[in-house]
CSV table of C-alpha atoms in Angstrom, one decimal:
chain,number,residue,atom,x,y,z
A,1,MET,CA,20.3,-2.7,-1.5
A,2,GLY,CA,16.7,-1.9,-0.9
A,3,LEU,CA,13.4,-3.5,0.1
A,4,ALA,CA,9.9,-3.6,-1.4
A,5,ILE,CA,6.8,-5.2,0.1
A,6,ASP,CA,3.2,-5.6,-0.8
A,7,ALA,CA,0.7,-3.6,1.3
A,8,ALA,CA,-0.7,-6.7,3.1
A,9,CYS,CA,2.6,-7.1,5.0
A,10,ASP,CA,1.9,-5.4,8.4
A,11,LEU,CA,4.8,-3.2,9.5
A,12,SER,CA,4.9,0.1,11.4
A,13,GLN,CA,5.1,3.3,9.4
A,14,ALA,CA,8.3,4.3,11.4
A,15,PHE,CA,10.0,1.1,10.2
A,16,LEU,CA,9.0,1.6,6.6
A,17,GLN,CA,10.3,5.2,6.6
A,18,GLN,CA,13.5,4.3,8.5
A,19,HIS,CA,14.5,1.7,6.0
A,20,HIS,CA,13.0,3.4,2.9
A,21,VAL,CA,10.8,0.4,2.1
A,22,ALA,CA,8.8,0.7,-1.1
A,23,VAL,CA,5.2,-0.5,-0.9
A,24,MET,CA,3.3,-2.1,-3.7
A,25,PRO,CA,-0.3,-0.9,-3.2
A,26,ILE,CA,-3.5,-2.8,-3.3
A,27,THR,CA,-6.7,-1.3,-4.6
A,28,VAL,CA,-9.7,-1.9,-2.4
A,29,ARG,CA,-13.3,-1.1,-3.5
A,30,VAL,CA,-16.0,-1.0,-0.9
A,31,ASP,CA,-19.6,0.1,-1.5
A,32,GLY,CA,-18.5,2.3,-4.5
A,33,GLU,CA,-15.6,3.8,-2.6
A,34,VAL,CA,-12.0,3.3,-3.6
A,35,PHE,CA,-9.1,3.0,-1.2
A,36,LEU,CA,-5.5,2.8,-2.2
A,37,ASP,CA,-4.0,0.5,0.4
A,38,ASP,CA,-0.4,1.6,0.5
A,39,ARG,CA,0.1,1.5,4.3
A,40,LYS,CA,-0.1,5.3,4.5
A,41,PRO,CA,-1.6,6.2,7.9
A,42,ALA,CA,-4.1,8.7,6.5
A,43,GLU,CA,-5.7,6.2,4.2
A,44,ILE,CA,-5.9,3.5,6.8
A,45,GLN,CA,-7.6,6.0,9.2
A,46,ARG,CA,-10.0,7.1,6.5
A,47,PHE,CA,-11.1,3.5,6.1
A,48,ILE,CA,-11.5,3.0,9.9
A,49,ASP,CA,-13.4,6.3,10.2
A,50,ARG,CA,-15.9,5.2,7.6
A,51,ARG,CA,-16.6,2.0,9.6
A,52,LEU,CA,-16.4,-0.1,6.4
A,53,GLY,CA,-14.6,-3.0,8.0
A,54,SER,CA,-17.8,-4.2,9.6
A,55,ARG,CA,-19.9,-4.4,6.4
A,56,SER,CA,-17.5,-4.9,3.5
A,57,HIS,CA,-18.3,-8.5,2.7
A,58,SER,CA,-18.7,-7.5,-1.0
A,59,ALA,CA,-15.4,-5.6,-1.0
A,60,GLU,CA,-13.0,-6.3,-3.9
A,61,THR,CA,-9.3,-6.2,-3.6
A,62,GLU,CA,-6.9,-5.9,-6.5
A,63,PRO,CA,-3.2,-6.6,-5.8
A,64,CYS,CA,-0.7,-4.4,-7.6
A,65,PRO,CA,-0.9,-5.5,-11.3
A,66,VAL,CA,2.2,-6.6,-13.2
A,67,GLU,CA,2.4,-3.3,-15.2
A,68,GLU,CA,2.3,-1.2,-12.0
A,69,VAL,CA,5.1,-3.3,-10.4
A,70,GLN,CA,7.2,-2.8,-13.5
A,71,LYS,CA,6.5,1.0,-13.4
A,72,LEU,CA,7.5,1.2,-9.7
A,73,PHE,CA,10.8,-0.5,-10.4
A,74,LEU,CA,11.7,1.1,-13.8
A,75,GLU,CA,10.8,4.6,-12.9
A,76,LYS,CA,12.1,4.6,-9.3
A,77,LEU,CA,13.8,1.6,-7.7
A,78,VAL,CA,16.3,0.6,-10.5
A,79,LEU,CA,17.5,4.2,-10.3
A,80,GLU,CA,18.0,4.2,-6.6
A,81,GLN,CA,19.3,0.8,-5.8
A,82,ASP,CA,21.5,-2.0,-7.3
A,83,CYS,CA,19.6,-4.8,-5.7
A,84,VAL,CA,16.0,-4.9,-4.3
A,85,PHE,CA,14.5,-7.7,-2.2
A,86,CYS,CA,10.8,-7.9,-2.9
A,87,LEU,CA,8.8,-9.6,-0.1
A,88,THR,CA,5.2,-10.6,-0.5
A,89,ILE,CA,2.5,-12.3,1.6
A,90,THR,CA,2.1,-16.0,0.9
A,91,ALA,CA,1.4,-17.0,-2.7
A,92,THR,CA,-1.3,-19.4,-1.4
A,93,ARG,CA,-3.4,-16.4,-0.3
A,94,SER,CA,-2.7,-13.7,-2.9
A,95,PRO,CA,-1.6,-13.4,-6.6
A,96,ILE,CA,0.8,-10.6,-5.8
A,97,ASN,CA,3.8,-13.0,-5.6
A,98,GLU,CA,2.9,-14.2,-9.1
A,99,HIS,CA,2.5,-10.6,-10.3
A,100,VAL,CA,5.9,-9.6,-9.1
A,101,ASN,CA,7.6,-12.7,-10.5
A,102,LYS,CA,6.0,-11.9,-13.9
A,103,ALA,CA,7.0,-8.3,-13.7
A,104,SER,CA,10.6,-9.2,-12.9
A,105,PHE,CA,11.1,-10.5,-16.5
A,106,GLY,CA,10.3,-7.1,-18.0
A,107,ILE,CA,12.2,-5.2,-15.3
A,108,LEU,CA,15.4,-7.2,-15.8
A,109,LYS,CA,15.0,-6.9,-19.5
A,110,ASN,CA,14.6,-3.2,-19.6
A,111,TYR,CA,16.6,-1.8,-16.6
A,112,ARG,CA,19.9,-1.3,-18.4
A,113,GLN,CA,18.5,1.3,-20.8
A,114,VAL,CA,16.8,3.1,-18.0
A,115,ARG,CA,20.0,3.2,-15.8
A,116,GLU,CA,22.2,4.2,-18.7
A,117,GLN,CA,20.0,7.1,-19.6
A,118,ALA,CA,20.1,8.3,-16.0
A,119,GLY,CA,23.9,7.8,-15.8
A,120,VAL,CA,23.6,5.0,-13.3
A,121,PRO,CA,26.4,2.5,-13.9
A,122,GLY,CA,26.4,-1.3,-13.2
A,123,PRO,CA,23.9,-4.1,-13.2
A,124,PHE,CA,20.6,-4.4,-11.2
A,125,MET,CA,19.3,-7.4,-9.3
A,126,MET,CA,15.9,-8.1,-7.8
A,127,ARG,CA,15.0,-11.1,-5.6
A,128,VAL,CA,11.4,-12.1,-5.0
A,129,ILE,CA,10.8,-13.7,-1.7
A,130,ASP,CA,7.5,-15.5,-0.7
A,131,THR,CA,7.2,-14.9,3.1
A,132,ARG,CA,4.8,-17.8,3.2
A,133,ASN,CA,2.8,-15.8,5.7
A,134,ILE,CA,0.3,-13.0,6.0
A,135,PHE,CA,-0.2,-9.7,7.9
A,136,ALA,CA,2.0,-9.5,11.0
A,137,GLY,CA,3.4,-12.9,10.1
A,138,ALA,CA,5.3,-11.4,7.1
A,139,ALA,CA,7.1,-8.8,9.4
A,140,PRO,CA,9.9,-10.9,10.8
A,141,LEU,CA,11.4,-11.6,7.3
A,142,VAL,CA,11.2,-7.9,6.4
A,143,TYR,CA,12.8,-7.0,9.7
A,144,GLU,CA,15.6,-9.5,9.2
A,145,ALA,CA,16.2,-8.4,5.6
A,146,ALA,CA,16.6,-4.8,6.8
A,147,ARG,CA,19.1,-5.9,9.5
A,148,LEU,CA,21.1,-7.9,7.0
A,149,ILE,CA,21.2,-5.1,4.5
A,150,ALA,CA,22.4,-2.7,7.2
A,151,ALA,CA,25.1,-5.3,8.0
A,152,ASP,CA,26.2,-5.2,4.4
A,153,GLU,CA,25.7,-8.9,3.8
A,154,ALA,CA,25.9,-10.3,0.3
A,155,PRO,CA,22.7,-10.7,-1.6
A,156,GLY,CA,23.1,-14.5,-1.8
A,157,VAL,CA,23.5,-14.7,2.0
A,158,ILE,CA,20.4,-12.6,2.5
A,159,ARG,CA,18.3,-14.6,0.1
A,160,GLU,CA,19.3,-17.9,1.7
A,161,ARG,CA,18.6,-16.6,5.2
A,162,LEU,CA,15.2,-15.2,4.2
A,163,THR,CA,14.2,-18.4,2.4
A,164,HIS,CA,15.1,-20.4,5.6
A,165,LEU,CA,13.1,-18.0,7.8
A,166,ALA,CA,10.1,-18.2,5.5
A,167,ASN,CA,9.7,-21.9,6.7
A,168,HIS,CA,10.0,-20.9,10.4
A,169,THR,CA,7.7,-17.9,10.6
A,170,TYR,CA,4.4,-18.1,12.4
A,171,GLY,CA,1.4,-15.8,12.0
A,172,TYR,CA,-1.4,-16.1,14.5
A,173,MET,CA,-4.8,-14.3,14.3
A,174,LEU,CA,-7.7,-13.7,16.6
A,175,PRO,CA,-10.8,-12.4,14.8
A,176,ARG,CA,-13.6,-10.5,16.5
A,177,ASP,CA,-16.5,-11.5,14.2
A,178,LEU,CA,-16.7,-15.1,13.0
A,179,TYR,CA,-19.8,-14.4,10.8
A,180,TYR,CA,-17.8,-11.6,9.0
A,181,LEU,CA,-14.8,-13.9,8.6
A,182,ARG,CA,-16.9,-16.7,7.2
A,183,ALA,CA,-18.7,-14.4,4.8
A,184,ARG,CA,-15.3,-13.2,3.4
A,185,ALA,CA,-13.9,-16.7,3.4
A,186,LYS,CA,-16.9,-18.0,1.5
A,187,LYS,CA,-16.6,-15.2,-1.1
A,188,LYS,CA,-13.0,-16.3,-1.7
A,189,ASN,CA,-13.8,-20.0,-1.7
A,190,ASP,CA,-11.7,-20.4,1.4
A,191,ARG,CA,-12.7,-23.2,3.7
A,192,SER,CA,-10.6,-22.2,6.7
A,193,VAL,CA,-13.7,-21.1,8.7
A,194,GLY,CA,-16.8,-23.2,8.3
A,195,LEU,CA,-20.5,-22.3,9.0
A,196,VAL,CA,-20.7,-24.6,12.0
A,197,SER,CA,-17.8,-22.9,13.7
A,198,ALA,CA,-19.4,-19.5,12.9
A,199,MET,CA,-22.7,-20.5,14.4
A,200,LEU,CA,-21.0,-22.1,17.5
A,201,GLY,CA,-18.9,-19.0,17.9
A,202,SER,CA,-21.9,-16.7,17.9
A,203,ALA,CA,-23.9,-18.8,20.3
A,204,LEU,CA,-21.2,-19.3,22.9
A,205,ASP,CA,-18.8,-16.4,22.0
A,206,ILE,CA,-16.2,-19.0,21.1
A,207,LYS,CA,-13.3,-17.4,19.0
A,208,PRO,CA,-10.9,-19.5,17.0
A,209,ILE,CA,-7.2,-18.8,17.1
A,210,LEU,CA,-6.0,-19.1,13.5
A,211,ARG,CA,-2.4,-19.8,12.4
A,212,CYS,CA,-0.6,-19.3,9.1
A,213,PHE,CA,2.5,-21.4,8.7
A,214,ARG,CA,4.3,-22.3,5.5
A,215,GLY,CA,1.4,-20.9,3.5
A,216,GLU,CA,-1.3,-23.0,5.2
A,217,THR,CA,-4.0,-21.3,7.3
A,218,GLY,CA,-6.3,-22.9,9.8
A,219,PRO,CA,-7.6,-23.0,13.4
A,220,VAL,CA,-5.2,-24.2,16.1
A,221,GLY,CA,-7.2,-23.4,19.1
A,222,LYS,CA,-10.4,-21.9,20.5
A,223,VAL,CA,-11.2,-19.6,23.4
A,224,ARG,CA,-14.3,-18.1,24.9
A,225,GLY,CA,-14.5,-14.4,24.3
A,226,PHE,CA,-12.2,-12.0,22.5
A,227,GLU,CA,-10.6,-10.7,25.8
A,228,GLN,CA,-9.7,-14.2,26.9
A,229,GLY,CA,-8.5,-15.0,23.4
A,230,ALA,CA,-6.1,-12.0,23.4
A,231,GLU,CA,-4.8,-13.1,26.8
A,232,ALA,CA,-4.2,-16.6,25.5
A,233,LEU,CA,-2.5,-15.4,22.3
A,234,PHE,CA,-0.2,-12.9,24.0
A,235,GLY,CA,0.6,-15.4,26.8
A,236,TYR,CA,1.5,-18.0,24.2
A,237,THR,CA,3.7,-15.6,22.3
A,238,ALA,CA,5.5,-14.7,25.6
A,239,GLN,CA,6.2,-18.5,26.0
A,240,ARG,CA,7.8,-18.6,22.6
A,241,VAL,CA,9.9,-15.5,23.4
A,242,ARG,CA,11.2,-17.3,26.5
A,243,ALA,CA,11.9,-20.4,24.5
A,244,GLY,CA,14.0,-18.3,22.0
A,245,LEU,CA,13.2,-16.7,18.6
A,246,LEU,CA,15.1,-16.8,15.4
A,247,VAL,CA,14.6,-13.1,14.8
A,248,PRO,CA,14.6,-10.8,17.9
A,249,MET,CA,11.2,-9.2,17.2
A,250,VAL,CA,7.5,-9.8,17.6
A,251,CYS,CA,5.1,-7.9,15.4
A,252,VAL,CA,1.5,-7.2,16.7
A,253,SER,CA,-1.0,-5.7,14.2
A,254,TYR,CA,-4.5,-4.6,15.0
A,255,GLY,CA,-7.4,-3.8,12.8
A,256,GLY,CA,-8.2,-0.4,14.2
A,257,ASP,CA,-6.7,2.2,16.6
A,258,LEU,CA,-3.4,0.9,18.0
A,259,GLU,CA,-4.2,2.6,21.3
A,260,VAL,CA,-6.5,-0.4,22.0
A,261,LEU,CA,-3.5,-2.8,22.3
A,262,PRO,CA,-2.3,-1.8,25.8
A,263,HIS,CA,-5.8,-2.4,27.1
A,264,LEU,CA,-6.0,-6.0,25.9
A,265,PRO,CA,-5.3,-8.6,28.6
A,266,GLY,CA,-1.8,-10.0,28.5
A,267,TYR,CA,-0.3,-7.4,26.2
A,268,THR,CA,1.6,-5.5,28.8
A,269,GLU,CA,3.0,-8.7,30.2
A,270,LEU,CA,4.1,-9.7,26.7
A,271,ARG,CA,6.0,-6.4,26.3
A,272,VAL,CA,7.7,-7.0,29.6
A,273,VAL,CA,8.8,-10.5,28.6
A,274,CYS,CA,10.1,-9.2,25.3
A,275,GLU,CA,12.1,-6.4,27.0
A,276,GLU,CA,13.6,-8.9,29.4
A,277,HIS,CA,14.8,-11.1,26.5
A,278,GLY,CA,16.0,-8.3,24.2
A,279,VAL,CA,13.1,-8.7,21.7
A,280,GLU,CA,11.6,-5.7,20.0
A,281,VAL,CA,7.8,-5.4,19.8
A,282,MET,CA,6.6,-3.7,16.6
A,283,GLU,CA,3.1,-2.4,16.7
A,284,ALA,CA,1.5,-2.0,13.2
A,285,PRO,CA,-1.9,-1.1,11.9
A,286,MET,CA,-3.5,-3.9,10.0
A,287,SER,CA,-3.7,-3.1,6.3
A,288,ILE,CA,-7.0,-2.1,4.7
A,289,THR,CA,-6.8,-5.3,2.8
A,290,GLY,CA,-6.4,-7.2,6.1
A,291,MET,CA,-9.4,-5.5,7.7
A,292,VAL,CA,-11.5,-6.1,4.6
A,293,ASN,CA,-10.7,-9.8,4.7
A,294,VAL,CA,-10.9,-10.6,8.4
A,295,GLY,CA,-12.9,-7.7,9.9
A,296,GLU,CA,-12.1,-4.8,12.0
A,297,GLY,CA,-10.7,-5.3,15.5
A,298,ALA,CA,-8.8,-8.5,14.7
A,299,VAL,CA,-5.3,-9.0,16.2
A,300,THR,CA,-2.5,-10.7,14.4
A,301,VAL,CA,0.9,-11.7,15.9
A,302,GLY,CA,4.0,-12.7,13.9
A,303,PHE,CA,7.4,-14.2,15.0
A,304,ALA,CA,10.0,-16.5,13.7
A,305,ALA,CA,10.9,-19.6,15.8
A,306,GLU,CA,11.9,-23.2,15.6
A,307,GLU,CA,9.1,-25.5,14.6
A,308,HIS,CA,6.7,-26.2,17.4
A,309,GLU,CA,3.1,-27.3,18.0
A,310,ALA,CA,0.5,-24.7,18.9
A,311,GLU,CA,-0.7,-25.1,22.5
A,312,PHE,CA,-4.0,-23.4,23.2
């Protein structure tokens, strides 16, 4: 059994390599430049070095098309695995889930001939899972899928568990630049961040804390200043860790150099709390797609927990 994700799922490169996770790329066009967002560190660094995340309001992102998904599976994955779980960011924010579902019909129709020609016996299965979250919020499902595969659980058991977790996964985000966020949101007809909040944020340095839960994204709190916002977000995450998580991991992604994270208020304390409770902290670079849509320097945190109200 294997795993495939779309590039907007924020996970560390070490994790992707360890579990041989296939990445469905996203094409990003900014100011005439083209980036292939496939979570490769070199391409992410090239984007950061070009400082495009601060002026890419007009950027266009193109999720992996149906034909490319079919090609990835029929030329590679159906020859390497008997079952692949394909996890995507929430279908409410991206068409990639729809693309993969459409591609699955052609894959399941044509895989037999491909496998027979290569001398690979037996049937092939693929299961498409909507994580119902974005960025770091997609990570707990992928982490749990890898754990269940390593434990040799049956595909039906894995799918049921992941479907359950998709309704209990939280993705929180702290943006640096509200005007940038609003410009991107307006371009995508997204009303999550309004003009009034952007103007207020600029005048008073108020930052919203946004949450994605069950596919819905919106503000759940506000703080004064990015530093205080980081402290509030990490402190809140530590509270949830103490209360108990459904998956023993917290993913923290950052839209820039990961070396910034230890210098943010509250981050070291969060790591200590996680260690005390046997919870792994995964640090991941935000995807190019993520930086294009929410701006450089944003922080996102993802974890799976019992349903709770956000308290900021």
